[in-house]
């Protein structure tokens, strides 16, 4: 038994559905553990994420000038890779519930063959386990 398979005993398998309106995270044995809007609130001054999901949706139209609420998905396609990465990191951490010492195995579903589909591998979160396998 190698070290990776030993750590997988303490991890969870996650499936993520990236949607234009909502992002769903399914955990094996638990069902849907995250069902939140695909929205991220970012501070324009320092680029810091202020809120993600439900909290960010509540900020829509009510934010001060230095905070902007962004929907990184447009028509089922990833419109902003960097913001999508930050959103995914948040949802993975929320669903996994542990520090990233032990990485979950993750399947991400999103619209294939979009105009940016060839560069989709570049936005997979840095917290995702390596090696990452993409299937098209």
PDB file of C-alpha atoms in Angstrom:
ATOM      1  CA  UNK A   1       0.000   0.000   0.000  1.00  0.00           C
ATOM      2  CA  UNK A   2       1.551   3.292  -1.042  1.00  0.00           C
ATOM      3  CA  UNK A   3       1.333   6.554   0.875  1.00  0.00           C
ATOM      4  CA  UNK A   4      -1.254   8.069  -1.493  1.00  0.00           C
ATOM      5  CA  UNK A   5      -3.700   5.196  -1.028  1.00  0.00           C
ATOM      6  CA  UNK A   6      -3.183   5.347   2.740  1.00  0.00           C
ATOM      7  CA  UNK A   7      -4.096   9.055   2.808  1.00  0.00           C
ATOM      8  CA  UNK A   8      -7.153   8.385   0.609  1.00  0.00           C
ATOM      9  CA  UNK A   9      -8.679   6.506   3.546  1.00  0.00           C
ATOM     10  CA  UNK A  10      -8.946   9.844   5.372  1.00  0.00           C
ATOM     11  CA  UNK A  11     -10.164  11.817   2.365  1.00  0.00           C
ATOM     12  CA  UNK A  12     -13.462  12.069   0.557  1.00  0.00           C
ATOM     13  CA  UNK A  13     -14.440  11.829  -3.078  1.00  0.00           C
ATOM     14  CA  UNK A  14     -16.092  14.985  -4.410  1.00  0.00           C
ATOM     15  CA  UNK A  15     -18.051  15.702  -7.593  1.00  0.00           C
ATOM     16  CA  UNK A  16     -18.556  19.341  -8.560  1.00  0.00           C
ATOM     17  CA  UNK A  17     -21.175  20.648 -10.988  1.00  0.00           C
ATOM     18  CA  UNK A  18     -20.227  24.132 -12.161  1.00  0.00           C
ATOM     19  CA  UNK A  19     -23.424  25.871 -13.118  1.00  0.00           C
ATOM     20  CA  UNK A  20     -24.173  29.398 -14.270  1.00  0.00           C
ATOM     21  CA  UNK A  21     -26.586  29.995 -11.383  1.00  0.00           C
ATOM     22  CA  UNK A  22     -25.479  27.495  -8.717  1.00  0.00           C
ATOM     23  CA  UNK A  23     -22.511  25.256  -8.001  1.00  0.00           C
ATOM     24  CA  UNK A  24     -23.232  21.859  -6.474  1.00  0.00           C
ATOM     25  CA  UNK A  25     -20.722  19.721  -4.583  1.00  0.00           C
ATOM     26  CA  UNK A  26     -21.557  16.067  -4.020  1.00  0.00           C
ATOM     27  CA  UNK A  27     -19.604  14.045  -1.435  1.00  0.00           C
ATOM     28  CA  UNK A  28     -19.555  10.266  -1.699  1.00  0.00           C
ATOM     29  CA  UNK A  29     -21.696   8.778   1.049  1.00  0.00           C
ATOM     30  CA  UNK A  30     -23.143  12.163   2.089  1.00  0.00           C
ATOM     31  CA  UNK A  31     -24.960  13.470  -0.979  1.00  0.00           C
ATOM     32  CA  UNK A  32     -25.051  17.151  -1.933  1.00  0.00           C
ATOM     33  CA  UNK A  33     -23.063  19.023   0.724  1.00  0.00           C
ATOM     34  CA  UNK A  34     -22.804  22.417  -1.006  1.00  0.00           C
ATOM     35  CA  UNK A  35     -25.490  24.098  -3.107  1.00  0.00           C
ATOM     36  CA  UNK A  36     -24.607  27.767  -3.423  1.00  0.00           C
ATOM     37  CA  UNK A  37     -24.807  30.531  -6.020  1.00  0.00           C
ATOM     38  CA  UNK A  38     -21.838  30.857  -8.390  1.00  0.00           C
ATOM     39  CA  UNK A  39     -20.947  34.380  -7.237  1.00  0.00           C
ATOM     40  CA  UNK A  40     -17.739  35.820  -5.744  1.00  0.00           C
ATOM     41  CA  UNK A  41     -17.363  39.240  -4.057  1.00  0.00           C
ATOM     42  CA  UNK A  42     -13.872  40.707  -4.519  1.00  0.00           C
ATOM     43  CA  UNK A  43     -12.224  43.810  -3.071  1.00  0.00           C
ATOM     44  CA  UNK A  44     -10.963  45.799  -6.084  1.00  0.00           C
ATOM     45  CA  UNK A  45      -8.254  47.543  -4.059  1.00  0.00           C
ATOM     46  CA  UNK A  46      -6.310  44.443  -3.015  1.00  0.00           C
ATOM     47  CA  UNK A  47      -7.896  41.609  -5.044  1.00  0.00           C
ATOM     48  CA  UNK A  48      -8.921  39.772  -1.877  1.00  0.00           C
ATOM     49  CA  UNK A  49     -12.013  37.559  -1.868  1.00  0.00           C
ATOM     50  CA  UNK A  50     -14.568  39.070   0.515  1.00  0.00           C
ATOM     51  CA  UNK A  51     -17.368  36.513   0.153  1.00  0.00           C
ATOM     52  CA  UNK A  52     -18.390  33.501  -1.936  1.00  0.00           C
ATOM     53  CA  UNK A  53     -21.746  31.873  -2.642  1.00  0.00           C
ATOM     54  CA  UNK A  54     -24.772  32.907  -0.566  1.00  0.00           C
ATOM     55  CA  UNK A  55     -22.909  35.691   1.225  1.00  0.00           C
ATOM     56  CA  UNK A  56     -21.738  37.157  -2.083  1.00  0.00           C
ATOM     57  CA  UNK A  57     -25.262  36.935  -3.563  1.00  0.00           C
ATOM     58  CA  UNK A  58     -26.610  38.944  -0.644  1.00  0.00           C
ATOM     59  CA  UNK A  59     -24.034  41.630  -1.496  1.00  0.00           C
ATOM     60  CA  UNK A  60     -25.266  42.045  -5.096  1.00  0.00           C
ATOM     61  CA  UNK A  61     -26.299  45.668  -5.582  1.00  0.00           C
ATOM     62  CA  UNK A  62     -25.444  46.558  -1.988  1.00  0.00           C
ATOM     63  CA  UNK A  63     -21.670  46.630  -2.099  1.00  0.00           C
ATOM     64  CA  UNK A  64     -19.499  49.696  -1.521  1.00  0.00           C
ATOM     65  CA  UNK A  65     -17.527  51.040  -4.477  1.00  0.00           C
ATOM     66  CA  UNK A  66     -14.402  49.033  -3.709  1.00  0.00           C
ATOM     67  CA  UNK A  67     -16.187  45.627  -3.611  1.00  0.00           C
ATOM     68  CA  UNK A  68     -17.541  44.051  -6.776  1.00  0.00           C
ATOM     69  CA  UNK A  69     -19.702  40.893  -7.007  1.00  0.00           C
ATOM     70  CA  UNK A  70     -18.673  38.751  -9.974  1.00  0.00           C
ATOM     71  CA  UNK A  71     -20.424  35.820 -11.641  1.00  0.00           C
ATOM     72  CA  UNK A  72     -17.502  33.822 -13.082  1.00  0.00           C
ATOM     73  CA  UNK A  73     -19.804  31.578 -15.155  1.00  0.00           C
ATOM     74  CA  UNK A  74     -21.637  32.949 -18.192  1.00  0.00           C
ATOM     75  CA  UNK A  75     -24.064  30.757 -20.160  1.00  0.00           C
ATOM     76  CA  UNK A  76     -22.556  27.595 -18.670  1.00  0.00           C
ATOM     77  CA  UNK A  77     -19.037  28.582 -19.709  1.00  0.00           C
ATOM     78  CA  UNK A  78     -16.188  29.729 -17.471  1.00  0.00           C
ATOM     79  CA  UNK A  79     -15.861  33.455 -18.171  1.00  0.00           C
ATOM     80  CA  UNK A  80     -13.216  34.280 -15.547  1.00  0.00           C
ATOM     81  CA  UNK A  81     -10.728  31.492 -14.802  1.00  0.00           C
ATOM     82  CA  UNK A  82      -9.013  33.157 -11.830  1.00  0.00           C
ATOM     83  CA  UNK A  83     -12.257  33.948 -10.025  1.00  0.00           C
ATOM     84  CA  UNK A  84     -13.583  30.447 -10.786  1.00  0.00           C
ATOM     85  CA  UNK A  85     -10.431  28.986  -9.232  1.00  0.00           C
ATOM     86  CA  UNK A  86     -10.973  31.015  -6.054  1.00  0.00           C
ATOM     87  CA  UNK A  87     -14.623  29.973  -5.942  1.00  0.00           C
ATOM     88  CA  UNK A  88     -13.708  26.301  -6.389  1.00  0.00           C
ATOM     89  CA  UNK A  89     -11.069  26.512  -3.655  1.00  0.00           C
ATOM     90  CA  UNK A  90     -13.711  27.869  -1.268  1.00  0.00           C
ATOM     91  CA  UNK A  91     -16.316  25.223  -2.158  1.00  0.00           C
ATOM     92  CA  UNK A  92     -13.780  22.365  -1.976  1.00  0.00           C
ATOM     93  CA  UNK A  93     -12.593  23.535   1.445  1.00  0.00           C
ATOM     94  CA  UNK A  94     -16.190  23.879   2.648  1.00  0.00           C
ATOM     95  CA  UNK A  95     -17.180  20.415   1.391  1.00  0.00           C
ATOM     96  CA  UNK A  96     -13.979  18.655   2.424  1.00  0.00           C
ATOM     97  CA  UNK A  97     -13.967  20.257   5.863  1.00  0.00           C
ATOM     98  CA  UNK A  98     -10.316  19.481   6.532  1.00  0.00           C
ATOM     99  CA  UNK A  99      -6.999  21.130   6.016  1.00  0.00           C
ATOM    100  CA  UNK A 100      -5.535  20.336   2.630  1.00  0.00           C
ATOM    101  CA  UNK A 101      -2.921  17.924   4.004  1.00  0.00           C
ATOM    102  CA  UNK A 102      -5.126  15.144   2.646  1.00  0.00           C
ATOM    103  CA  UNK A 103      -6.565  16.015  -0.752  1.00  0.00           C
ATOM    104  CA  UNK A 104      -9.943  14.741  -1.938  1.00  0.00           C
ATOM    105  CA  UNK A 105     -10.357  13.051  -5.301  1.00  0.00           C
ATOM    106  CA  UNK A 106     -12.406  15.442  -7.422  1.00  0.00           C
ATOM    107  CA  UNK A 107     -14.504  15.218 -10.577  1.00  0.00           C
ATOM    108  CA  UNK A 108     -15.606  18.556 -12.054  1.00  0.00           C
ATOM    109  CA  UNK A 109     -18.422  18.781 -14.564  1.00  0.00           C
ATOM    110  CA  UNK A 110     -18.711  21.807 -16.784  1.00  0.00           C
ATOM    111  CA  UNK A 111     -19.683  22.516 -20.350  1.00  0.00           C
ATOM    112  CA  UNK A 112     -17.213  20.939 -22.756  1.00  0.00           C
ATOM    113  CA  UNK A 113     -15.969  22.276 -26.063  1.00  0.00           C
ATOM    114  CA  UNK A 114     -16.511  25.909 -25.236  1.00  0.00           C
ATOM    115  CA  UNK A 115     -14.316  28.488 -26.917  1.00  0.00           C
ATOM    116  CA  UNK A 116     -11.778  28.182 -24.097  1.00  0.00           C
ATOM    117  CA  UNK A 117     -11.998  24.423 -23.595  1.00  0.00           C
ATOM    118  CA  UNK A 118      -8.381  23.720 -24.507  1.00  0.00           C
ATOM    119  CA  UNK A 119      -7.103  25.851 -21.633  1.00  0.00           C
ATOM    120  CA  UNK A 120      -9.470  24.389 -19.033  1.00  0.00           C
ATOM    121  CA  UNK A 121      -6.646  22.409 -17.403  1.00  0.00           C
ATOM    122  CA  UNK A 122      -5.014  25.718 -16.397  1.00  0.00           C
ATOM    123  CA  UNK A 123      -7.799  26.730 -13.969  1.00  0.00           C
ATOM    124  CA  UNK A 124      -7.884  23.505 -11.942  1.00  0.00           C
ATOM    125  CA  UNK A 125      -7.254  24.678  -8.361  1.00  0.00           C
ATOM    126  CA  UNK A 126      -3.726  24.406  -7.018  1.00  0.00           C
ATOM    127  CA  UNK A 127      -5.210  22.610  -4.010  1.00  0.00           C
ATOM    128  CA  UNK A 128      -6.428  19.787  -6.231  1.00  0.00           C
ATOM    129  CA  UNK A 129      -4.482  16.557  -5.924  1.00  0.00           C
ATOM    130  CA  UNK A 130      -1.761  15.941  -8.469  1.00  0.00           C
ATOM    131  CA  UNK A 131      -1.604  14.476 -11.006  1.00  0.00           C
ATOM    132  CA  UNK A 132      -4.851  15.862 -12.371  1.00  0.00           C
ATOM    133  CA  UNK A 133      -6.502  13.767 -15.058  1.00  0.00           C
ATOM    134  CA  UNK A 134      -8.747  15.563 -17.550  1.00  0.00           C
ATOM    135  CA  UNK A 135     -11.206  13.652 -19.704  1.00  0.00           C
ATOM    136  CA  UNK A 136     -12.757  15.353 -22.709  1.00  0.00           C
TER     137      UNK A 136
END
